[in-house]
Amino acid sequence: MSPSSSRGARRTVSGLATALLALASPLAAPALPAAAATGQVSTVTYSAADQTGALSYWTPARMRQVSRAVDLGPTGPLSKPWTGKAIPSIGRLFFVDSSGQDTWCTASVVTSANHSVIMTAAHCARLGSSPVNTYSDIVFVPGYVKGKTPYGRYAVKATMTPRSWAEDTVNDVAAMVVATPAYGKRLTDAVGAQNVAFGRSAGERVTAFGYPATTPQRGEELLYCAGTSQRAPEGEDRVPCDLGGGASGGPWLAGFDSATGKGTVVSVNSHGEGHGGGTPMYGPTFDNTARAVYDAAQRG
């Protein structure tokens, strides 16, 4: 559910709407990122030069430019601007997709052994059913709001996705490891983290967050929906939510406390129904596959 870049919206993967992640013809594998698959998890690593290049590429001006270039229509009635306590552990994830287009998703910082893990959707890391089509220039901006980067920018040094996503477009969840800036702290130490849980049953109240490209926010503000999750077919859960493209990868927080901005990540936004999103919102069930992805990132 990442919006298309300034080159315009196109048809999407997994039956998603045209405003979401675009399908492209198979491209050559990127020259620099190193991809490998071990067991359930496919990993792509980015060199120090890749990381430096990503930070140079995603200037504040470019971030604002990609926001202005995409308009998915009016923000849905269930999506509300977040006006409570700032949540620095949620942010925008900027990247260049496999067709060379600038775009973004949403991600959240989670507790981890290396203090450097974010969770998002697999389609924010690579194209499904196409192992060579991974993404580049990935930068996480925690607490992003209206062009401001109050906690800095973090280059992604590795992405972990289910092998089933790379090969069959199944299990739309990803974990990423960010590099610690030379001038700063490890990510969790700088902005805090959300708890994360696996194997939870549907039927609990969750709050879903994201940076959709709908009007008037156009990705510049954090929005949210809240509702009770239900089990859905094909290894997914769903919640009543109409966050649009750009909200992909945003966390579903169970037990969310608005006073602290904390909860427990139990899934992430994957796709909706209809143009720009649509009700309901679907997310992958956090099962043993999601746990394997998270554990691989903790060791990264």
mmCIF file of C-alpha atoms in Angstrom:
data_model
loop_
_atom_site.group_PDB
_atom_site.id
_atom_site.type_symbol
_atom_site.label_atom_id
_atom_site.label_comp_id
_atom_site.label_asym_id
_atom_site.label_seq_id
_atom_site.Cartn_x
_atom_site.Cartn_y
_atom_site.Cartn_z
ATOM 1 C CA MET A 1 0.000 0.000 0.000
ATOM 2 C CA SER A 2 2.790 2.368 -0.847
ATOM 3 C CA PRO A 3 1.659 5.142 -3.197
ATOM 4 C CA SER A 4 3.125 5.471 -6.649
ATOM 5 C CA SER A 5 5.704 8.152 -7.227
ATOM 6 C CA SER A 6 5.454 11.292 -9.301
ATOM 7 C CA ARG A 7 5.384 9.173 -12.447
ATOM 8 C CA GLY A 8 1.800 8.175 -11.618
ATOM 9 C CA ALA A 9 -0.219 5.292 -10.223
ATOM 10 C CA ARG A 10 -0.296 1.868 -11.865
ATOM 11 C CA ARG A 11 -1.768 -1.582 -11.344
ATOM 12 C CA THR A 12 -0.847 -3.211 -8.037
ATOM 13 C CA VAL A 13 0.237 -6.548 -6.602
ATOM 14 C CA SER A 14 -1.981 -8.981 -4.713
ATOM 15 C CA GLY A 15 -5.177 -7.527 -6.142
ATOM 16 C CA LEU A 16 -4.644 -4.177 -4.439
ATOM 17 C CA ALA A 17 -5.984 -0.938 -5.849
ATOM 18 C CA THR A 18 -4.243 1.138 -8.497
ATOM 19 C CA ALA A 19 -3.062 3.656 -5.913
ATOM 20 C CA LEU A 20 -0.897 1.109 -4.169
ATOM 21 C CA LEU A 21 2.345 -0.636 -5.020
ATOM 22 C CA ALA A 22 2.854 -0.801 -8.786
ATOM 23 C CA LEU A 23 3.560 -3.953 -10.739
ATOM 24 C CA ALA A 24 6.515 -3.616 -13.041
ATOM 25 C CA SER A 25 8.014 -5.880 -15.635
ATOM 26 C CA PRO A 26 10.915 -7.899 -14.209
ATOM 27 C CA LEU A 27 14.019 -5.774 -13.962
ATOM 28 C CA ALA A 28 17.655 -6.668 -13.536
ATOM 29 C CA ALA A 29 18.749 -7.260 -9.956
ATOM 30 C CA PRO A 30 20.203 -4.184 -8.265
ATOM 31 C CA ALA A 31 23.966 -4.023 -8.536
ATOM 32 C CA LEU A 32 24.812 -3.215 -4.931
ATOM 33 C CA PRO A 33 22.363 -4.819 -2.481
ATOM 34 C CA ALA A 34 23.271 -8.419 -1.653
ATOM 35 C CA ALA A 35 20.336 -10.828 -1.486
ATOM 36 C CA ALA A 36 20.253 -14.238 0.186
ATOM 37 C CA ALA A 37 17.608 -16.704 1.354
ATOM 38 C CA THR A 38 18.055 -18.930 4.398
ATOM 39 C CA GLY A 39 15.175 -21.130 5.514
ATOM 40 C CA GLN A 40 12.011 -19.057 5.830
ATOM 41 C CA VAL A 41 13.715 -15.675 5.480
ATOM 42 C CA SER A 42 15.054 -13.726 2.507
ATOM 43 C CA THR A 43 17.608 -11.050 3.403
ATOM 44 C CA VAL A 44 18.889 -8.086 1.410
ATOM 45 C CA THR A 45 21.879 -6.166 2.756
ATOM 46 C CA TYR A 46 23.056 -2.677 1.837
ATOM 47 C CA SER A 47 26.669 -1.571 1.978
ATOM 48 C CA ALA A 48 27.955 1.496 3.803
ATOM 49 C CA ALA A 49 28.120 3.228 0.425
ATOM 50 C CA ASP A 50 24.478 2.291 -0.255
ATOM 51 C CA GLN A 51 23.462 3.744 3.093
ATOM 52 C CA THR A 52 25.347 6.984 2.525
ATOM 53 C CA GLY A 53 23.789 7.268 -0.919
ATOM 54 C CA ALA A 54 20.291 6.725 0.486
ATOM 55 C CA LEU A 55 20.733 9.510 3.036
ATOM 56 C CA SER A 56 22.060 11.846 0.362
ATOM 57 C CA TYR A 57 19.157 10.978 -1.929
ATOM 58 C CA TRP A 58 16.316 11.475 0.547
ATOM 59 C CA THR A 59 16.732 15.126 1.364
ATOM 60 C CA PRO A 60 13.876 16.960 3.110
ATOM 61 C CA ALA A 61 13.091 18.597 -0.217
ATOM 62 C CA ARG A 62 12.744 15.225 -1.978
ATOM 63 C CA MET A 63 10.515 13.928 0.816
ATOM 64 C CA ARG A 64 8.185 16.885 0.394
ATOM 65 C CA GLN A 65 8.296 16.526 -3.383
ATOM 66 C CA VAL A 66 7.115 12.907 -3.363
ATOM 67 C CA SER A 67 4.270 13.915 -1.019
ATOM 68 C CA ARG A 68 3.108 16.653 -3.384
ATOM 69 C CA ALA A 69 3.279 14.314 -6.374
ATOM 70 C CA VAL A 70 0.648 11.847 -5.140
ATOM 71 C CA ASP A 71 -3.026 12.484 -4.383
ATOM 72 C CA LEU A 72 -5.227 9.441 -3.738
ATOM 73 C CA GLY A 73 -8.387 11.417 -3.141
ATOM 74 C CA PRO A 74 -10.142 12.410 0.064
ATOM 75 C CA THR A 75 -9.096 10.898 3.371
ATOM 76 C CA GLY A 76 -11.676 8.307 4.426
ATOM 77 C CA PRO A 77 -14.185 8.924 7.225
ATOM 78 C CA LEU A 78 -12.595 6.325 9.506
ATOM 79 C CA SER A 79 -9.105 7.827 9.219
ATOM 80 C CA LYS A 80 -8.363 10.552 11.741
ATOM 81 C CA PRO A 81 -5.300 12.782 12.177
ATOM 82 C CA TRP A 82 -3.333 11.812 15.265
ATOM 83 C CA THR A 83 -3.392 14.850 17.570
ATOM 84 C CA GLY A 84 -2.268 13.203 20.799
ATOM 85 C CA LYS A 85 1.169 12.716 22.283
ATOM 86 C CA ALA A 86 3.898 12.500 19.655
ATOM 87 C CA ILE A 87 4.810 8.910 18.775
ATOM 88 C CA PRO A 88 8.451 9.003 17.616
ATOM 89 C CA SER A 89 8.556 5.215 17.238
ATOM 90 C CA ILE A 90 6.277 5.472 14.162
ATOM 91 C CA GLY A 91 7.613 7.104 11.019
ATOM 92 C CA ARG A 92 7.733 7.290 7.242
ATOM 93 C CA LEU A 93 9.809 4.828 5.251
ATOM 94 C CA PHE A 94 11.089 6.329 1.991
ATOM 95 C CA PHE A 95 12.531 4.219 -0.822
ATOM 96 C CA VAL A 96 12.970 3.766 -4.566
ATOM 97 C CA ASP A 97 10.964 0.812 -5.853
ATOM 98 C CA SER A 98 11.996 -1.793 -8.431
ATOM 99 C CA SER A 99 10.717 0.359 -11.307
ATOM 100 C CA GLY A 100 12.835 3.317 -10.185
ATOM 101 C CA GLN A 101 10.003 5.348 -8.654
ATOM 102 C CA ASP A 102 10.216 7.385 -5.459
ATOM 103 C CA THR A 103 7.624 6.318 -2.912
ATOM 104 C CA TRP A 104 7.010 5.648 0.767
ATOM 105 C CA CYS A 105 5.417 3.393 3.360
ATOM 106 C CA THR A 106 5.026 3.511 7.137
ATOM 107 C CA ALA A 107 7.074 1.608 9.726
ATOM 108 C CA SER A 108 7.411 1.329 13.491
ATOM 109 C CA VAL A 109 10.315 0.751 15.848
ATOM 110 C CA VAL A 110 9.971 -2.436 17.911
ATOM 111 C CA THR A 111 11.871 -3.776 20.868
ATOM 112 C CA SER A 112 14.871 -5.807 19.717
ATOM 113 C CA ALA A 113 18.167 -7.238 20.930
ATOM 114 C CA ASN A 114 20.153 -4.898 18.676
ATOM 115 C CA HIS A 115 17.999 -1.801 19.385
ATOM 116 C CA SER A 116 17.760 -1.219 15.615
ATOM 117 C CA VAL A 117 14.701 -3.042 14.202
ATOM 118 C CA ILE A 118 11.637 -1.617 12.477
ATOM 119 C CA MET A 119 8.594 -3.568 11.277
ATOM 120 C CA THR A 120 6.707 -2.838 8.074
ATOM 121 C CA ALA A 121 5.067 -4.651 5.138
ATOM 122 C CA ALA A 122 7.055 -6.925 2.837
ATOM 123 C CA HIS A 123 5.847 -5.005 -0.225
ATOM 124 C CA CYS A 124 7.697 -1.997 1.219
ATOM 125 C CA ALA A 125 10.961 -3.927 0.858
ATOM 126 C CA ARG A 126 10.665 -5.870 -2.387
ATOM 127 C CA LEU A 127 8.300 -6.894 -5.156
ATOM 128 C CA GLY A 128 6.371 -10.080 -4.439
ATOM 129 C CA SER A 129 6.857 -13.215 -6.558
ATOM 130 C CA SER A 130 9.998 -11.696 -8.059
ATOM 131 C CA PRO A 131 13.120 -12.481 -6.020
ATOM 132 C CA VAL A 132 15.396 -10.166 -8.037
ATOM 133 C CA ASN A 133 13.222 -7.067 -7.633
ATOM 134 C CA THR A 134 14.351 -5.577 -4.348
ATOM 135 C CA TYR A 135 14.176 -1.881 -3.477
ATOM 136 C CA SER A 136 16.920 0.675 -2.911
ATOM 137 C CA ASP A 137 17.714 3.918 -1.078
ATOM 138 C CA ILE A 138 15.605 2.968 1.954
ATOM 139 C CA VAL A 139 15.498 5.556 4.743
ATOM 140 C CA PHE A 140 13.392 5.559 7.912
ATOM 141 C CA VAL A 141 12.341 8.895 9.422
ATOM 142 C CA PRO A 142 10.946 8.388 12.943
ATOM 143 C CA GLY A 143 8.320 10.853 14.093
ATOM 144 C CA TYR A 144 8.027 12.498 10.676
ATOM 145 C CA VAL A 145 5.525 15.350 10.572
ATOM 146 C CA LYS A 146 4.953 18.025 7.935
ATOM 147 C CA GLY A 147 8.420 17.902 6.440
ATOM 148 C CA LYS A 148 10.207 17.822 9.778
ATOM 149 C CA THR A 149 12.604 15.065 10.832
ATOM 150 C CA PRO A 150 12.827 15.706 14.591
ATOM 151 C CA TYR A 151 14.781 12.525 15.350
ATOM 152 C CA GLY A 152 16.959 12.420 12.268
ATOM 153 C CA ARG A 153 17.053 9.936 9.421
ATOM 154 C CA TYR A 154 18.174 6.311 9.583
ATOM 155 C CA ALA A 155 19.472 4.427 6.561
ATOM 156 C CA VAL A 156 18.349 0.800 6.304
ATOM 157 C CA LYS A 157 21.246 -1.642 6.191
ATOM 158 C CA ALA A 158 19.256 -4.888 5.839
ATOM 159 C CA THR A 159 15.724 -6.044 5.062
ATOM 160 C CA MET A 160 14.243 -9.381 6.092
ATOM 161 C CA THR A 161 11.091 -10.703 4.430
ATOM 162 C CA PRO A 162 9.478 -14.136 4.271
ATOM 163 C CA ARG A 163 10.861 -16.286 1.510
ATOM 164 C CA SER A 164 7.209 -16.973 0.712
ATOM 165 C CA TRP A 165 6.773 -13.276 -0.142
ATOM 166 C CA ALA A 166 9.756 -13.145 -2.480
ATOM 167 C CA GLU A 167 8.639 -16.283 -4.278
ATOM 168 C CA ASP A 168 4.825 -16.404 -3.966
ATOM 169 C CA THR A 169 3.566 -13.014 -2.616
ATOM 170 C CA VAL A 170 2.455 -14.611 0.666
ATOM 171 C CA ASN A 171 3.036 -13.211 4.205
ATOM 172 C CA ASP A 172 3.230 -9.450 3.692
ATOM 173 C CA VAL A 173 5.481 -8.594 6.645
ATOM 174 C CA ALA A 174 9.047 -7.332 6.864
ATOM 175 C CA ALA A 175 11.605 -6.403 9.468
ATOM 176 C CA MET A 176 14.448 -4.016 8.724
ATOM 177 C CA VAL A 177 17.687 -3.209 10.501
ATOM 178 C CA VAL A 178 18.747 0.433 10.465
ATOM 179 C CA ALA A 179 22.282 1.729 10.749
ATOM 180 C CA THR A 180 23.241 3.859 13.730
ATOM 181 C CA PRO A 181 24.222 7.365 12.597
ATOM 182 C CA ALA A 182 27.800 8.357 13.373
ATOM 183 C CA TYR A 183 26.450 11.365 15.240
ATOM 184 C CA GLY A 184 23.685 9.680 17.193
ATOM 185 C CA LYS A 185 22.259 6.815 19.218
ATOM 186 C CA ARG A 186 20.891 3.452 18.227
ATOM 187 C CA LEU A 187 17.326 3.832 17.027
ATOM 188 C CA THR A 188 15.512 2.381 20.037
ATOM 189 C CA ASP A 189 17.693 4.389 22.416
ATOM 190 C CA ALA A 190 16.810 7.568 20.534
ATOM 191 C CA VAL A 191 13.043 7.197 20.023
ATOM 192 C CA GLY A 192 11.819 4.299 22.143
ATOM 193 C CA ALA A 193 10.030 1.227 20.799
ATOM 194 C CA GLN A 194 6.723 -0.572 20.648
ATOM 195 C CA ASN A 195 6.392 -4.084 22.017
ATOM 196 C CA VAL A 196 5.761 -6.806 19.447
ATOM 197 C CA ALA A 197 3.839 -10.076 19.878
ATOM 198 C CA PHE A 198 3.263 -13.197 17.798
ATOM 199 C CA GLY A 199 0.511 -15.797 17.863
ATOM 200 C CA ARG A 200 -2.152 -13.462 19.241
ATOM 201 C CA SER A 201 -5.765 -14.313 18.503
ATOM 202 C CA ALA A 202 -7.954 -11.930 16.543
ATOM 203 C CA GLY A 203 -10.785 -10.203 18.354
ATOM 204 C CA GLU A 204 -8.891 -7.529 20.269
ATOM 205 C CA ARG A 205 -9.153 -3.794 19.792
ATOM 206 C CA VAL A 206 -6.285 -2.377 17.748
ATOM 207 C CA THR A 207 -5.243 1.074 16.608
ATOM 208 C CA ALA A 208 -3.723 1.171 13.119
ATOM 209 C CA PHE A 209 -1.407 4.033 12.165
ATOM 210 C CA GLY A 210 -0.031 5.251 8.846
ATOM 211 C CA TYR A 211 0.970 8.096 6.542
ATOM 212 C CA PRO A 212 -1.513 7.746 3.646
ATOM 213 C CA ALA A 213 -1.310 9.808 0.473
ATOM 214 C CA THR A 214 -4.910 10.934 0.786
ATOM 215 C CA THR A 215 -6.039 14.573 0.790
ATOM 216 C CA PRO A 216 -5.491 16.860 2.601
ATOM 217 C CA GLN A 217 -2.599 15.223 4.479
ATOM 218 C CA ARG A 218 -0.775 13.754 1.444
ATOM 219 C CA GLY A 219 1.593 11.693 3.618
ATOM 220 C CA GLU A 220 2.708 14.646 5.712
ATOM 221 C CA GLU A 221 0.741 13.718 8.849
ATOM 222 C CA LEU A 222 0.201 10.578 10.896
ATOM 223 C CA LEU A 223 -3.370 9.212 10.712
ATOM 224 C CA TYR A 224 -5.044 6.364 12.546
ATOM 225 C CA CYS A 225 -8.090 4.095 12.675
ATOM 226 C CA ALA A 226 -9.316 2.003 15.592
ATOM 227 C CA GLY A 227 -11.472 -1.093 15.743
ATOM 228 C CA THR A 228 -11.706 -4.764 16.656
ATOM 229 C CA SER A 229 -9.684 -7.203 14.579
ATOM 230 C CA GLN A 230 -11.238 -10.260 12.937
ATOM 231 C CA ARG A 231 -9.688 -13.324 11.391
ATOM 232 C CA ALA A 232 -9.678 -13.212 7.576
ATOM 233 C CA PRO A 233 -8.857 -15.858 4.946
ATOM 234 C CA GLU A 234 -5.378 -16.649 3.653
ATOM 235 C CA GLY A 235 -3.411 -15.960 6.816
ATOM 236 C CA GLU A 236 -4.666 -12.428 7.356
ATOM 237 C CA ASP A 237 -6.628 -10.402 9.880
ATOM 238 C CA ARG A 238 -8.802 -7.377 9.137
ATOM 239 C CA VAL A 239 -9.950 -4.237 10.933
ATOM 240 C CA PRO A 240 -12.490 -1.532 10.004
ATOM 241 C CA CYS A 241 -10.105 1.047 8.581
ATOM 242 C CA ASP A 242 -9.794 3.071 5.368
ATOM 243 C CA LEU A 243 -6.203 4.328 5.517
ATOM 244 C CA GLY A 244 -4.960 4.712 1.941
ATOM 245 C CA GLY A 245 -1.740 4.014 0.042
ATOM 246 C CA GLY A 246 1.334 5.150 1.953
ATOM 247 C CA ALA A 247 -0.002 3.673 5.200
ATOM 248 C CA SER A 248 1.364 0.244 4.277
ATOM 249 C CA GLY A 249 3.521 -1.225 7.004
ATOM 250 C CA GLY A 250 2.001 0.955 9.705
ATOM 251 C CA PRO A 251 1.548 -0.880 13.001
ATOM 252 C CA TRP A 252 -1.582 -2.392 14.461
ATOM 253 C CA LEU A 253 -1.175 -1.583 18.147
ATOM 254 C CA ALA A 254 -3.103 -3.703 20.622
ATOM 255 C CA GLY A 255 -3.592 -2.260 24.086
ATOM 256 C CA PHE A 256 -2.674 1.174 22.781
ATOM 257 C CA ASP A 257 -2.336 3.835 25.493
ATOM 258 C CA SER A 258 -2.830 7.313 24.053
ATOM 259 C CA ALA A 259 -1.193 8.874 27.116
ATOM 260 C CA THR A 260 2.109 7.113 26.469
ATOM 261 C CA GLY A 261 1.852 6.434 22.727
ATOM 262 C CA LYS A 262 2.686 2.783 23.380
ATOM 263 C CA GLY A 263 1.072 -0.539 22.572
ATOM 264 C CA THR A 264 1.964 -3.939 21.145
ATOM 265 C CA VAL A 265 2.448 -4.504 17.412
ATOM 266 C CA VAL A 266 0.307 -7.498 16.398
ATOM 267 C CA SER A 267 0.184 -6.897 12.618
ATOM 268 C CA VAL A 268 0.897 -4.240 9.986
ATOM 269 C CA ASN A 269 -1.200 -2.560 7.302
ATOM 270 C CA SER A 270 -1.048 -4.596 4.106
ATOM 271 C CA HIS A 271 -3.941 -3.718 1.808
ATOM 272 C CA GLY A 272 -7.511 -2.505 1.653
ATOM 273 C CA GLU A 273 -10.305 -2.785 -0.839
ATOM 274 C CA GLY A 274 -10.890 -0.175 -3.487
ATOM 275 C CA HIS A 275 -9.012 2.860 -4.745
ATOM 276 C CA GLY A 276 -6.524 4.277 -2.256
ATOM 277 C CA GLY A 277 -7.249 1.679 0.389
ATOM 278 C CA GLY A 278 -10.865 0.999 1.287
ATOM 279 C CA THR A 279 -12.585 -0.690 4.207
ATOM 280 C CA PRO A 280 -11.611 -3.051 5.717
ATOM 281 C CA MET A 281 -7.845 -2.978 6.155
ATOM 282 C CA TYR A 282 -6.066 -6.332 5.987
ATOM 283 C CA GLY A 283 -2.854 -7.283 7.726
ATOM 284 C CA PRO A 284 -0.787 -10.462 7.953
ATOM 285 C CA THR A 285 -1.298 -12.726 10.936
ATOM 286 C CA PHE A 286 1.874 -12.551 13.028
ATOM 287 C CA ASP A 287 2.637 -16.275 13.040
ATOM 288 C CA ASN A 288 5.866 -18.291 13.148
ATOM 289 C CA THR A 289 6.900 -16.889 9.767
ATOM 290 C CA ALA A 290 6.650 -13.320 11.035
ATOM 291 C CA ARG A 291 8.573 -14.336 14.147
ATOM 292 C CA ALA A 292 11.367 -15.814 12.009
ATOM 293 C CA VAL A 293 11.635 -12.547 10.076
ATOM 294 C CA TYR A 294 11.776 -10.530 13.309
ATOM 295 C CA ASP A 295 14.339 -12.839 14.894
ATOM 296 C CA ALA A 296 16.580 -12.606 11.840
ATOM 297 C CA ALA A 297 16.491 -8.830 12.100
ATOM 298 C CA GLN A 298 17.331 -8.915 15.820
ATOM 299 C CA ARG A 299 20.524 -10.750 14.909
ATOM 300 C CA GLY A 300 21.344 -8.311 12.112
#
